[in-house]
Coordinates of C-alpha atoms and ligand atoms in Angstrom, one line a residue:
X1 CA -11.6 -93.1 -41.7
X2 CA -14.5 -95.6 -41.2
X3 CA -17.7 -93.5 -39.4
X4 CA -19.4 -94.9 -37.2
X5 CA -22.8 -95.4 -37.7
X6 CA -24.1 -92.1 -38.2
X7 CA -27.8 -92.8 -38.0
X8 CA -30.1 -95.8 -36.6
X9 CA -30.1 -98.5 -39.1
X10 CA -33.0 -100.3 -37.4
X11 CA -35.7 -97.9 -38.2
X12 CA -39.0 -98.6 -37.5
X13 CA -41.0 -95.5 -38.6
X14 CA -39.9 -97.7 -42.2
X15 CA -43.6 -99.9 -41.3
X16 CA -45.0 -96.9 -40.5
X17 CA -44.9 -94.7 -43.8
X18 CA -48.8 -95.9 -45.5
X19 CA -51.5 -97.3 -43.8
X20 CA -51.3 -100.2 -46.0
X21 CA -47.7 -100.8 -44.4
X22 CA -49.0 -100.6 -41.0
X23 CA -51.8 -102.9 -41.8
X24 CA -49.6 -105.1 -42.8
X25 CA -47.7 -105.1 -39.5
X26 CA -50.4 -104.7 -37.1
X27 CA -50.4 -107.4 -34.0
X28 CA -53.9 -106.4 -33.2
X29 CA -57.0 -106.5 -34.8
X30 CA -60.6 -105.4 -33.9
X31 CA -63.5 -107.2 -35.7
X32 CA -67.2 -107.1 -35.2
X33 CA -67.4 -110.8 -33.9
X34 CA -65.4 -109.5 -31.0
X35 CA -67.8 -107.7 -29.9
X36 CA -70.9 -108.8 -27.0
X37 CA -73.4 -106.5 -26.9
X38 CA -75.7 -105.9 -23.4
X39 CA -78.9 -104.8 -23.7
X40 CA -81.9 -104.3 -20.8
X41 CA -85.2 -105.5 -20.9
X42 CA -88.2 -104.3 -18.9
X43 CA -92.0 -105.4 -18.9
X44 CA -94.5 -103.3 -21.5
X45 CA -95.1 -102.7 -25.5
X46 CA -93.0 -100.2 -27.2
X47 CA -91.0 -99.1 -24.2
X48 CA -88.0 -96.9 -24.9
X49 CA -86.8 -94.9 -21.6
X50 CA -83.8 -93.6 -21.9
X51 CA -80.8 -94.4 -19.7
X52 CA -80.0 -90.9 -18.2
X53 CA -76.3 -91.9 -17.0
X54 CA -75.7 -94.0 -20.6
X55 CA -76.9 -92.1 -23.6
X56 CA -77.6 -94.2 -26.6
X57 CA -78.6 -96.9 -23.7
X58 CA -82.2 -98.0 -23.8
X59 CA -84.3 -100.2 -21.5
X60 CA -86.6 -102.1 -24.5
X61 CA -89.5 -104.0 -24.2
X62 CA -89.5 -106.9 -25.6
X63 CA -90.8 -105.9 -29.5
X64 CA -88.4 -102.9 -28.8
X65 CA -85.6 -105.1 -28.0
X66 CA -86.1 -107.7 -31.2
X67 CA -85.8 -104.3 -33.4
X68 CA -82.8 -103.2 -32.0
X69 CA -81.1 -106.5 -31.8
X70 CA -81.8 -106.7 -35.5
X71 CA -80.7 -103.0 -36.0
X72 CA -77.1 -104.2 -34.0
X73 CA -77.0 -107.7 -36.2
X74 CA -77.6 -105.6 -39.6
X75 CA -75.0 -103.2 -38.4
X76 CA -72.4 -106.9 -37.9
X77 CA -72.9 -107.6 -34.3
X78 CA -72.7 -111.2 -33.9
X79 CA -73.7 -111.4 -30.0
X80 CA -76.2 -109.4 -27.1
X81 CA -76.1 -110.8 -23.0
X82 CA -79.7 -109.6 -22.2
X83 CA -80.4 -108.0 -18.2
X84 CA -83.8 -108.4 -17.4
X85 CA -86.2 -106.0 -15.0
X86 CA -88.8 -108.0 -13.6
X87 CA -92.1 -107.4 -13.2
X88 CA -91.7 -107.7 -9.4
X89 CA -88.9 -108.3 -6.9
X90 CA -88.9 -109.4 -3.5
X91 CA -86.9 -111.0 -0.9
X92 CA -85.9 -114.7 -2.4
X93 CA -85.6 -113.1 -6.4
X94 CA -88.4 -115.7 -7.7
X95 CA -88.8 -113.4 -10.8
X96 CA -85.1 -114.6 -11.8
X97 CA -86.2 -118.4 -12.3
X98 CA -89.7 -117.9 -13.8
X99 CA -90.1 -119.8 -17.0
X100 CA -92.6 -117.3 -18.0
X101 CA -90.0 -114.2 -16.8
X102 CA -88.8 -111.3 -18.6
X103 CA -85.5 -112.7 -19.6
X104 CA -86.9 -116.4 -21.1
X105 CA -89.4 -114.5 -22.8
X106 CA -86.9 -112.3 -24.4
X107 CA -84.7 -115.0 -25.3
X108 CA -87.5 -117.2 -27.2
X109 CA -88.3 -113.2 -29.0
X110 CA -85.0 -113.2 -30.0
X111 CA -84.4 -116.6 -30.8
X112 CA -87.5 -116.8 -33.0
X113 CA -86.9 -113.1 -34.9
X114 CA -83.2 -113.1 -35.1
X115 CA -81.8 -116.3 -35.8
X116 CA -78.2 -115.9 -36.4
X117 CA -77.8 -113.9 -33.3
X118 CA -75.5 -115.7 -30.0
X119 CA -78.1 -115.0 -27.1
X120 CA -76.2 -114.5 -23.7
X121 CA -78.3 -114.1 -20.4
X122 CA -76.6 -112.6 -17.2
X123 CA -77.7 -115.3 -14.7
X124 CA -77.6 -113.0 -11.1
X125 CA -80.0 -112.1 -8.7
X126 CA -79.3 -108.6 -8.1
X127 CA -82.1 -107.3 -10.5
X128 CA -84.5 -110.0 -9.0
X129 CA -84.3 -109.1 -5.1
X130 CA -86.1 -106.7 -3.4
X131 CA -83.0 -105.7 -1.5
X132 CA -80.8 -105.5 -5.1
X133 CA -78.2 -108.1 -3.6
X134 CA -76.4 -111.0 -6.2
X135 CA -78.2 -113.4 -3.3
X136 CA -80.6 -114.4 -0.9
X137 CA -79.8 -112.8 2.5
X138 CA -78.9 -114.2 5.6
X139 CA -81.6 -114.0 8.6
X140 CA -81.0 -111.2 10.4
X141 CA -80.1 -112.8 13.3
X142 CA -78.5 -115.8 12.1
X143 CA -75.5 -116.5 14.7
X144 CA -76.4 -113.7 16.8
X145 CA -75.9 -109.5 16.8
X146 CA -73.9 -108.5 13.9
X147 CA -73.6 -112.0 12.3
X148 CA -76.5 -111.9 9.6
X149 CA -75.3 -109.4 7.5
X150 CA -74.8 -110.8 4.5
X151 CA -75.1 -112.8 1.2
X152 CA -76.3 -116.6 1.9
X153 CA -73.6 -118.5 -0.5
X154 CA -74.5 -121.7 -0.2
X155 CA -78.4 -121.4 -0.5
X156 CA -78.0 -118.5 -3.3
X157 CA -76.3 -121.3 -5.4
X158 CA -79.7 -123.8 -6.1
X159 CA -81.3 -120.8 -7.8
X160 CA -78.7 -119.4 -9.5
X161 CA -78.8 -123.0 -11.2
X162 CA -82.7 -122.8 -11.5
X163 CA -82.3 -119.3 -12.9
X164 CA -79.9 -121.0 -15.7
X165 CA -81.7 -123.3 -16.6
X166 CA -84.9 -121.3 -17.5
X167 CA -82.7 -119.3 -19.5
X168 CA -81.5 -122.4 -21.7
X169 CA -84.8 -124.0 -22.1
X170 CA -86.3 -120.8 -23.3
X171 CA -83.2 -121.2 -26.1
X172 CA -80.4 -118.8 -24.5
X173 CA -76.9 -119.4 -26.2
X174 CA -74.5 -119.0 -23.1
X175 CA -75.2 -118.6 -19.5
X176 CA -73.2 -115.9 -17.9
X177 CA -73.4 -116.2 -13.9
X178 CA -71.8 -112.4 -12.9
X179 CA -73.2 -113.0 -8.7
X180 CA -69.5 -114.2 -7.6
X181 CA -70.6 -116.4 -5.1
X182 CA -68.4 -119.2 -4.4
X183 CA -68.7 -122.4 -6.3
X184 CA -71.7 -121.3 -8.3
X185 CA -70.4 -122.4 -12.1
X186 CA -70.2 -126.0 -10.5
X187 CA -73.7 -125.6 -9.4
X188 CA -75.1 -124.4 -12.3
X189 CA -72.9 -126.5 -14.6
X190 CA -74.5 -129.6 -12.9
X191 CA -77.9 -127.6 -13.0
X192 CA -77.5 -127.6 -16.7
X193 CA -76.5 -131.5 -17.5
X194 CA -78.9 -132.7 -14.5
X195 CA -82.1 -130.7 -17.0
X196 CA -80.3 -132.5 -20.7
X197 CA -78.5 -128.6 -21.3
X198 CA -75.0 -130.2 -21.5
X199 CA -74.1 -128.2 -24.3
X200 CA -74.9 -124.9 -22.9
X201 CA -71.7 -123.2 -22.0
X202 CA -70.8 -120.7 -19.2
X203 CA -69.2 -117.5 -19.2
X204 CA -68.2 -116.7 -15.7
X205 CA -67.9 -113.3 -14.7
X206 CA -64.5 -114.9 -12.9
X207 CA -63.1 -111.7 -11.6
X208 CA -65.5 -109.2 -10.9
X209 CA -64.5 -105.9 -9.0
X210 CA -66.5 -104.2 -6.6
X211 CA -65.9 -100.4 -7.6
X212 CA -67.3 -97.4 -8.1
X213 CA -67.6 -97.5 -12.3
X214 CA -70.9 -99.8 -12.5
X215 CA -73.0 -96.8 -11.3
X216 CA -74.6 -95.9 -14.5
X217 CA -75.6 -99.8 -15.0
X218 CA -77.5 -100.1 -11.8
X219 CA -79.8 -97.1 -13.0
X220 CA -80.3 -99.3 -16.0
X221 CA -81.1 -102.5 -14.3
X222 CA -82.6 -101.3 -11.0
X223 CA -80.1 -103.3 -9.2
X224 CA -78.8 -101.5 -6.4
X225 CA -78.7 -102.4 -3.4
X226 CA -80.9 -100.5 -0.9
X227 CA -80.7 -99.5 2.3
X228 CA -81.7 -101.2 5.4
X229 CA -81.6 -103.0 8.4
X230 CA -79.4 -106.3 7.7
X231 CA -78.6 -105.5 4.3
X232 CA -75.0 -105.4 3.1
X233 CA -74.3 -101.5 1.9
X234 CA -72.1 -102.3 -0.6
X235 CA -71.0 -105.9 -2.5
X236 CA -67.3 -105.8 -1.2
X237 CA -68.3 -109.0 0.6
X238 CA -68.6 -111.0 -2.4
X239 CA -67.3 -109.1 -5.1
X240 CA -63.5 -108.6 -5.7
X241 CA -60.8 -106.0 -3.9
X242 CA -59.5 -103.7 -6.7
X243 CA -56.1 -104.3 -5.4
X244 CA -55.6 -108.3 -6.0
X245 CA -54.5 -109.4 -9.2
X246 CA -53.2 -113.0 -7.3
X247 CA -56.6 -113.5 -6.5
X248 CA -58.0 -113.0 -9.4
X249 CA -55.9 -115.9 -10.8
X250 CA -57.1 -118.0 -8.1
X251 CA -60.9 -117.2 -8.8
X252 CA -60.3 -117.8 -12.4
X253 CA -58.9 -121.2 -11.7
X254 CA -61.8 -122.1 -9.4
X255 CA -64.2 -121.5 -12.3
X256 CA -62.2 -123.4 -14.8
X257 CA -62.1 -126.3 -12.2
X258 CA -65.8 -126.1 -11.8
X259 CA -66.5 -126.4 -15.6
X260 CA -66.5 -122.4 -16.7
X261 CA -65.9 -122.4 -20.7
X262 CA -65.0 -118.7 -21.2
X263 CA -63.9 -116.6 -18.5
X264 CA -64.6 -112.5 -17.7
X265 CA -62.9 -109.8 -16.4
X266 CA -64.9 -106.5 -14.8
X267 CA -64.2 -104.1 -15.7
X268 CA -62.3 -103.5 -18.3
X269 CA -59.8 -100.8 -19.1
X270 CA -59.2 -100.1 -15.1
X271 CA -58.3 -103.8 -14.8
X272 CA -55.9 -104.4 -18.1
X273 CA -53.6 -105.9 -16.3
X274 CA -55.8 -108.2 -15.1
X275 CA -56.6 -109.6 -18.2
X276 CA -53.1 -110.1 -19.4
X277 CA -52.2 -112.3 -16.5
X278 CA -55.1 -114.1 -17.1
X279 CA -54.3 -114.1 -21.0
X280 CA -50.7 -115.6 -19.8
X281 CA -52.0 -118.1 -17.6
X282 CA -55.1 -120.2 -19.4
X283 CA -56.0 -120.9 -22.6
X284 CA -60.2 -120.6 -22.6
X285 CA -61.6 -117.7 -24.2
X286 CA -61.2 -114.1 -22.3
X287 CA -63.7 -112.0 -22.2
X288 CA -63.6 -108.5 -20.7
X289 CA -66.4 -105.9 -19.6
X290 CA -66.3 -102.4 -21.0
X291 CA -68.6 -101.2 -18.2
X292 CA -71.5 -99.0 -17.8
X293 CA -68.9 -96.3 -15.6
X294 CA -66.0 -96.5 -18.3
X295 CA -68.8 -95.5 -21.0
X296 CA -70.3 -92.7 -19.3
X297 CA -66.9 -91.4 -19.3
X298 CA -66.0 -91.3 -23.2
X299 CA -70.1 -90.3 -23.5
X300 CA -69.7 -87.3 -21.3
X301 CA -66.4 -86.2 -22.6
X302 CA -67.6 -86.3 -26.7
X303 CA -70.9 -84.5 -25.6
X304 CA -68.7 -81.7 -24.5
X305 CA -66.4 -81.6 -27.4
X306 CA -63.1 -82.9 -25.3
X307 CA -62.8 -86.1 -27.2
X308 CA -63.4 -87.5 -30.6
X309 CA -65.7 -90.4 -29.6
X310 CA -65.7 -92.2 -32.6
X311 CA -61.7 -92.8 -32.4
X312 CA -61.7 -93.1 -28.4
X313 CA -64.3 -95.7 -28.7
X314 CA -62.6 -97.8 -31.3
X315 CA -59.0 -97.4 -29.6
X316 CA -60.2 -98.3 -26.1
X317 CA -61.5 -101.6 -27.5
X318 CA -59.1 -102.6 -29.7
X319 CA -56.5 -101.9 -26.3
X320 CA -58.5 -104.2 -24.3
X321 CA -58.1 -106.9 -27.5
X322 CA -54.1 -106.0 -26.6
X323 CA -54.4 -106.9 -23.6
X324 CA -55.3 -110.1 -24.0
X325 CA -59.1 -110.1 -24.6
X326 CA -60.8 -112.2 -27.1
X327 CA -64.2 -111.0 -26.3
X328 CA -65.7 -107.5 -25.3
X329 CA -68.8 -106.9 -23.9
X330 CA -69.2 -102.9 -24.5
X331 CA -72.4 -100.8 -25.3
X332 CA -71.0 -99.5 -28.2
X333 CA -71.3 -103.1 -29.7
X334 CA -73.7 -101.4 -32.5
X335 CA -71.8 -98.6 -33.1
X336 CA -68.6 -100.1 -32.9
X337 CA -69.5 -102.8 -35.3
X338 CA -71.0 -100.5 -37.6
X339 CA -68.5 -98.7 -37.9
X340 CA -65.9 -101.7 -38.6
X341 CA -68.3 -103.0 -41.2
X342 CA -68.7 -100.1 -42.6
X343 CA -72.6 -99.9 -41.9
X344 CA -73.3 -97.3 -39.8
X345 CA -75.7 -96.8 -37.2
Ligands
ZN401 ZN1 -75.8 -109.2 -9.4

């Protein structure tokens, strides 16, 4: 009598038996030149304050922030997007376009001191503003009772452009707009060309989330919004609804119409899904935002012994290369890389 089969033949626990075999097999990989790493820097000489909410998170002066960068490109990181704190803020964000402002200044440090590093610059007003808004607001009574509140779009756009190109003509790699108003990667795009910065690319923060897991990051930038009379409370009014993938598309096809050359997800591992559509749907570069919130979390949990941080960290990124993402901005970007090269921290 012929048996029938008695066990599986397909077996894949077969490419699962040494690590060299599952090498072999592995659809996903997670390299250092993945990996985008923020950093924040604030006005002074040999400033170091600790981020309370991000431990391991620093806001550098600038000779601060040229010895770290170097510590992160020695340990393989390959890219930084800087966030600047201003001197001052107030109501227009004039700090954010100052050829002589925190950010340029830190580009042309970095430029000059670490050579082979790719220098991103978050173009937004948020940190700029006295009020901690992406934009300029609305006059209070613009249209009547109850019809100021809000972000101005449309005159927000000619400085974000300003703000951009300050940033390239001090020498920054990539321009990364993160404000979500409408149409701004066509302004700045033409911002760029219009000042001879035609090669400059962007990186659109194309789907940005308002949520609740950029906390920690607005303690390191100083960037949230405060209270008070015709001021927004929150930025649901230009950032995205957690609940619309569709729309996400649709923002991500606006920037690529506008001239966007790499596109972002934000954040990251609550939003997976998100960057898989987007993975399916366009061929530019992904890039997705391991946030300031999603951080905290693995920090908090390591510190009390719950979770192998080492392994979460490298497992959580190399899911969000799964999902579709090419690029990862994370703050473990030196520890991360340093430990995929080998060189640790
Ligand atoms: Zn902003």
């Amino acid at each position: 009598m012929i048996h029938a089969m008695p066990f599986p033949q397909e077996r894949p626990r077969r490419m699962r038996r040494t690590e060299a075999l599952r090498s072999l097999v592995r659809e996903t990989t997670l390299a250092p030149d993945d990996l985008i790493w923020p950093l924040f820097v604030v006005p002074g000489q040999r400033v170091r304050n600790a981020v309370k909410s991000m431990p391991g998170v620093f806001q550098l002066s600038i000779d601060e922030l040229v010895a770290e960068a170097q510590a992160g490109f020695d340990a393989g990181v390959r890219a930084v997007i800087l966030f600047g704190v201003p001197e001052h803020k107030d109501a227009g964000g004039s700090g954010a376009y100052d050829d002589d402002g925190i950010v340029p200044r830190a580009v042309r440090a970095l430029k000059a001191n670490v050579p082979g590093l790719v220098v991103m610059t978050d173009v937004c007003m948020c940190e700029y503003t006295d009020h901690g808004h992406c934009g300029i607001l609305k006059a209070p009574l613009a249209g009547g009772p109850g019809q100021g509140l809000g972000v101005d779009n449309d005159s927000t756009l000619p400085l974000l452009a300003r703000e951009a190109v300050a940033h390239a003509r001090a020498g920054a790699d990539v321009v990364a707009p993160s404000d979500m108003m409408d149409g701004r990667v066509a302004a700045i795009r033409e911002g760029l060309d219009i000042a001879g910065f035609g090669d400059v690319p962007i990186l659109s923060y194309a789907a940005k989330f308002a949520g609740a897991f950029y906390g920690p990051f607005r303690d390191a930038a100083e960037s949230a919004p405060i209270e008070g009379p015709g001021i927004p409370k929150d930025r649901k009014g230009y950032q995205m609804d957690p609940g619309n993938w569709r729309e996400a598309l649709r923002e991500v096809a606006l920037d690529v119409a506008e001239g966007a050359d790499m596109v972002m997800v934000k954040p990251a591992v609550p939003y997976l899904d998100v960057v898989r559509q987007i993975r399916d749907r366009f061929d530019l570069p992904v890039a997705a935002y391991h946030v300031s919130g999603e951080y905290a979390m693995i920090k908090a949990a390591a510190e009390r012994g719950w979770l192998d941080e080492e392994r979460v960290m490298l497992e959580t990124l190399l899911c969000i290369r799964r999902a579709g993402a090419d690029l990862i901005l994370t703050y473990y970007g030196k520890d991360a890389a340093g430990l995929l090269t080998g060189r640790r921290r």
